[in-house]
């Protein structure tokens, strides 16, 4: 009897499971309820960088045709547009926001130069090669995992999705959503269905080699396009009856367009992505709809061409209007659908912050991070305001990423700040390379190498080393910077510097010609030590006050006979006594240029003065000022520079000659103790590729006047030298590059090429 009862119970259990086959299955996206017999429609958006703006055009057309969307699945740029749309932003609002935002600037972390600390602005000018490198404490060379950290992009996504809960299910969004990423370690596809929506979007669009991977729940994630760039299968798993798939992938290059290792690597990635896209396209059934906008030559990084891409997306969807009309709802039903899928009330926006937690992984103490936060407990949560505070922290240059989230943990609204130090440290290397030639046997080069070791101690002690190796100059500078007074930007800086410089002297500046030789050429070797106290001038610049001592040795390396008016010859003594000085100095720098090398807006002023004291020799006095201003009107821009200086220093610290310093003459061809100089440059922005390697292309002309002399009387007596040049220039990741032609009176001319760091 007991066996019969047991058998009956088992059979009953199986019968119940047969009646409710999904009772223990994983929950799918919620079914639509605005039509009992309406098929569930999924929108699948592929990756493709800036080409993904076309998704917005498709969405606009779908809305105009009243086609309901029950779920959105996206990869890379498809995840960006799809995630924002699923959060409740309609297509027109998406178009408005992207039209008002340069996503190229945001995606590539191009922070306004004027907002950087003065130390980073100086490094940018001296070390224009934007490649980052570091050395760990074992001496191993390390590189970042991507050119771009995309912190600004993540912050923007946090602002645009501020009402969305940080740790909720993506089924609870206005439209259920999934984002696709790839596990860099295992190669597995990762489907985001809950958590932080901005982080999921950021992980999905982390194009390998360009954007840094992001760590989420112990996994290192990159662009989902590597494993599933058109995730139709994910939509099927969610229960979609009909799939509208939008493929905006970049076509493979033709044979003639593959001309470099970078092209080969890009083609290889394109082939791999193309294979998984083809498999997904082949899975589409007769009831599904594939939209492939004609995007022409719009590339992955053409973020300035959003209107074209949006229009292409709209046109491609409109071309399939007949098929899409079959899915359309009546006006009444579509209004009900929109009401049902309206954004959920913004539970986070305006909520009170009960607690603030800082996760600072590395040597930077959490207290330093908190000093940048003006927000405090009891304040209302404002994602935009907090991101502005964190952007200031990110510009210090210490962190690989600075992000935040706002979560409710056990009834406590907690603001969590995550500050991740650069993983390729703790020693950081900077590089600058300058090459100049007039294609007539005259020119030079300079290699700048910098070393930075921040946060040696918890108090913020930093060690800075700079090396310059050039045809005319050698320099080694080492400096410690110890923050003081617990105030941002205040520090004490003891330093030591050793330098060597070749100096040319001419007997008649006004008669210098292409074949004129200097009457004297010396090698000046200077050893200097001192200590400065630095005070920031807000974010405008910096004031430094200091004292020091120096020893200068001068050696004659070349001299010629000079004949006076009576025909009597004379020569220069081969030895020159050493000069020893103790001095006090002051220097102020205000730098608000938008670009140190191709300025289109802003201003720059650097003024320095020094005076000797306790000296056994003649008094040493030095004063120098240079000022630059720039303004632009559309693609047209002007910049002007004025410079003046005077010195009783025996080393003749001022020079003229070379690009934008009397370009018709050789680099640092003329040297003296007094200088006056001015230039006016006009630039026309031919193109703005907005890429990571080549950014802008200019055509310009520069007019220059100037003079340099040993004495003030000679400076005023001699006529100003003139130079007029035309050039083509470009801003690249490795520094600026110019090709130009310059002319001057007395038949002086120069066809020059200038690349990289200035001399």
mmCIF file of N, CA and C in Angstrom, residues 564-612:
data_model
loop_
_atom_site.group_PDB
_atom_site.id
_atom_site.type_symbol
_atom_site.label_atom_id
_atom_site.label_comp_id
_atom_site.label_asym_id
_atom_site.label_seq_id
_atom_site.Cartn_x
_atom_site.Cartn_y
_atom_site.Cartn_z
ATOM 1 N N UNK A 564 89.246 95.153 -36.600
ATOM 2 C CA UNK A 564 88.529 96.360 -36.242
ATOM 3 C C UNK A 564 88.524 97.328 -37.418
ATOM 4 N N UNK A 565 88.021 98.586 -37.192
ATOM 5 C CA UNK A 565 87.884 99.553 -38.278
ATOM 6 C C UNK A 565 89.231 99.954 -38.871
ATOM 7 N N UNK A 566 90.316 99.843 -38.081
ATOM 8 C CA UNK A 566 91.651 100.200 -38.573
ATOM 9 C C UNK A 566 92.374 99.022 -39.195
ATOM 10 N N UNK A 567 91.694 97.868 -39.232
ATOM 11 C CA UNK A 567 92.321 96.697 -39.838
ATOM 12 C C UNK A 567 93.194 95.911 -38.908
ATOM 13 N N UNK A 568 93.133 96.196 -37.622
ATOM 14 C CA UNK A 568 93.951 95.470 -36.662
ATOM 15 C C UNK A 568 93.240 94.190 -36.224
ATOM 16 N N UNK A 569 93.929 93.044 -36.271
ATOM 17 C CA UNK A 569 93.292 91.782 -35.884
ATOM 18 C C UNK A 569 93.253 91.611 -34.372
ATOM 19 N N UNK A 570 92.257 90.888 -33.921
ATOM 20 C CA UNK A 570 92.172 90.515 -32.511
ATOM 21 C C UNK A 570 91.503 89.152 -32.443
ATOM 22 N N UNK A 571 91.666 88.480 -31.338
ATOM 23 C CA UNK A 571 91.053 87.170 -31.159
ATOM 24 C C UNK A 571 90.506 87.056 -29.752
ATOM 25 N N UNK A 572 89.755 86.005 -29.509
ATOM 26 C CA UNK A 572 89.118 85.794 -28.219
ATOM 27 C C UNK A 572 89.983 84.865 -27.374
ATOM 28 N N UNK A 573 90.101 85.196 -26.100
ATOM 29 C CA UNK A 573 90.888 84.353 -25.202
ATOM 30 C C UNK A 573 90.271 82.969 -25.113
ATOM 31 N N UNK A 574 91.090 81.907 -25.138
ATOM 32 C CA UNK A 574 90.549 80.544 -25.131
ATOM 33 C C UNK A 574 89.975 80.131 -23.789
ATOM 34 N N UNK A 575 90.313 80.801 -22.706
ATOM 35 C CA UNK A 575 89.789 80.437 -21.388
ATOM 36 C C UNK A 575 89.019 81.609 -20.807
ATOM 37 N N UNK A 576 87.949 81.295 -20.096
ATOM 38 C CA UNK A 576 87.090 82.300 -19.484
ATOM 39 C C UNK A 576 86.914 81.914 -18.032
ATOM 40 N N UNK A 577 87.122 82.834 -17.099
ATOM 41 C CA UNK A 577 86.999 82.495 -15.681
ATOM 42 C C UNK A 577 85.607 81.990 -15.336
ATOM 43 N N UNK A 578 85.518 81.069 -14.377
ATOM 44 C CA UNK A 578 84.234 80.554 -13.912
ATOM 45 C C UNK A 578 83.471 81.645 -13.171
ATOM 46 N N UNK A 579 82.170 81.572 -13.238
ATOM 47 C CA UNK A 579 81.310 82.543 -12.558
ATOM 48 C C UNK A 579 80.492 81.822 -11.501
ATOM 49 N N UNK A 580 80.575 82.310 -10.260
ATOM 50 C CA UNK A 580 79.826 81.716 -9.157
ATOM 51 C C UNK A 580 78.846 82.746 -8.618
ATOM 52 N N UNK A 581 77.613 82.282 -8.375
ATOM 53 C CA UNK A 581 76.574 83.197 -7.920
ATOM 54 C C UNK A 581 75.689 82.516 -6.884
ATOM 55 N N UNK A 582 75.230 83.297 -5.918
ATOM 56 C CA UNK A 582 74.076 82.913 -5.103
ATOM 57 C C UNK A 582 72.959 83.890 -5.459
ATOM 58 N N UNK A 583 71.749 83.430 -5.521
ATOM 59 C CA UNK A 583 70.694 84.273 -6.075
ATOM 60 C C UNK A 583 69.359 83.981 -5.406
ATOM 61 N N UNK A 584 68.474 84.934 -5.546
ATOM 62 C CA UNK A 584 67.062 84.777 -5.193
ATOM 63 C C UNK A 584 66.259 84.952 -6.475
ATOM 64 N N UNK A 585 65.181 84.204 -6.594
ATOM 65 C CA UNK A 585 64.406 84.289 -7.831
ATOM 66 C C UNK A 585 62.916 84.200 -7.556
ATOM 67 N N UNK A 586 62.147 84.732 -8.509
ATOM 68 C CA UNK A 586 60.690 84.642 -8.470
ATOM 69 C C UNK A 586 60.209 84.329 -9.881
ATOM 70 N N UNK A 587 59.220 83.453 -9.964
ATOM 71 C CA UNK A 587 58.673 83.081 -11.273
ATOM 72 C C UNK A 587 57.169 82.913 -11.150
ATOM 73 N N UNK A 588 56.446 83.504 -12.081
ATOM 74 C CA UNK A 588 55.007 83.331 -12.127
ATOM 75 C C UNK A 588 54.627 82.839 -13.518
ATOM 76 N N UNK A 589 53.777 81.830 -13.558
ATOM 77 C CA UNK A 589 53.282 81.274 -14.812
ATOM 78 C C UNK A 589 51.761 81.225 -14.742
ATOM 79 N N UNK A 590 51.123 81.808 -15.739
ATOM 80 C CA UNK A 590 49.675 81.706 -15.895
ATOM 81 C C UNK A 590 49.436 81.106 -17.275
ATOM 82 N N UNK A 591 48.876 79.925 -17.304
ATOM 83 C CA UNK A 591 48.736 79.173 -18.559
ATOM 84 C C UNK A 591 47.286 78.737 -18.721
ATOM 85 N N UNK A 592 46.595 79.385 -19.656
ATOM 86 C CA UNK A 592 45.208 79.047 -19.944
ATOM 87 C C UNK A 592 44.999 78.770 -21.427
ATOM 88 N N UNK A 593 46.063 78.402 -22.145
ATOM 89 C CA UNK A 593 45.931 78.047 -23.551
ATOM 90 C C UNK A 593 45.211 76.715 -23.687
ATOM 91 N N UNK A 594 44.408 76.587 -24.732
ATOM 92 C CA UNK A 594 43.715 75.322 -24.953
ATOM 93 C C UNK A 594 44.648 74.258 -25.513
ATOM 94 N N UNK A 595 45.733 74.692 -26.152
ATOM 95 C CA UNK A 595 46.737 73.767 -26.680
ATOM 96 C C UNK A 595 48.075 74.487 -26.629
ATOM 97 N N UNK A 596 49.081 73.831 -26.042
ATOM 98 C CA UNK A 596 50.370 74.490 -25.859
ATOM 99 C C UNK A 596 51.076 74.767 -27.171
ATOM 100 N N UNK A 597 50.781 74.004 -28.227
ATOM 101 C CA UNK A 597 51.551 74.084 -29.457
ATOM 102 C C UNK A 597 50.750 74.613 -30.643
ATOM 103 N N UNK A 598 49.444 74.393 -30.655
ATOM 104 C CA UNK A 598 48.559 74.961 -31.668
ATOM 105 C C UNK A 598 47.414 75.695 -30.964
ATOM 106 N N UNK A 599 47.694 76.763 -30.246
ATOM 107 C CA UNK A 599 46.628 77.409 -29.471
ATOM 108 C C UNK A 599 45.584 78.056 -30.369
ATOM 109 N N UNK A 600 44.324 77.853 -30.003
ATOM 110 C CA UNK A 600 43.207 78.491 -30.700
ATOM 111 C C UNK A 600 42.400 79.372 -29.752
ATOM 112 N N UNK A 601 42.688 79.295 -28.466
ATOM 113 C CA UNK A 601 41.984 80.111 -27.481
ATOM 114 C C UNK A 601 42.821 80.161 -26.210
ATOM 115 N N UNK A 602 42.639 81.236 -25.454
ATOM 116 C CA UNK A 602 43.304 81.343 -24.163
ATOM 117 C C UNK A 602 44.511 82.251 -24.183
ATOM 118 N N UNK A 603 45.261 82.213 -23.086
ATOM 119 C CA UNK A 603 46.423 83.092 -22.946
ATOM 120 C C UNK A 603 47.478 82.419 -22.072
ATOM 121 N N UNK A 604 48.699 82.924 -22.194
ATOM 122 C CA UNK A 604 49.837 82.376 -21.451
ATOM 123 C C UNK A 604 50.773 83.524 -21.110
ATOM 124 N N UNK A 605 51.199 83.571 -19.865
ATOM 125 C CA UNK A 605 52.185 84.569 -19.422
ATOM 126 C C UNK A 605 53.192 83.869 -18.520
ATOM 127 N N UNK A 606 54.466 84.088 -18.805
ATOM 128 C CA UNK A 606 55.519 83.589 -17.927
ATOM 129 C C UNK A 606 56.497 84.728 -17.679
ATOM 130 N N UNK A 607 56.662 85.067 -16.409
ATOM 131 C CA UNK A 607 57.579 86.144 -16.025
ATOM 132 C C UNK A 607 58.528 85.618 -14.960
ATOM 133 N N UNK A 608 59.799 85.939 -15.118
ATOM 134 C CA UNK A 608 60.809 85.453 -14.183
ATOM 135 C C UNK A 608 61.824 86.545 -13.909
ATOM 136 N N UNK A 609 62.243 86.656 -12.668
ATOM 137 C CA UNK A 609 63.263 87.624 -12.283
ATOM 138 C C UNK A 609 64.184 86.986 -11.253
ATOM 139 N N UNK A 610 65.472 87.339 -11.320
ATOM 140 C CA UNK A 610 66.455 86.810 -10.364
ATOM 141 C C UNK A 610 67.518 87.869 -10.103
ATOM 142 N N UNK A 611 68.093 87.807 -8.898
ATOM 143 C CA UNK A 611 69.150 88.755 -8.528
ATOM 144 C C UNK A 611 70.115 88.058 -7.587
ATOM 145 N N UNK A 612 71.402 88.317 -7.820
ATOM 146 C CA UNK A 612 72.421 87.682 -6.992
ATOM 147 C C UNK A 612 72.566 88.400 -5.656
#
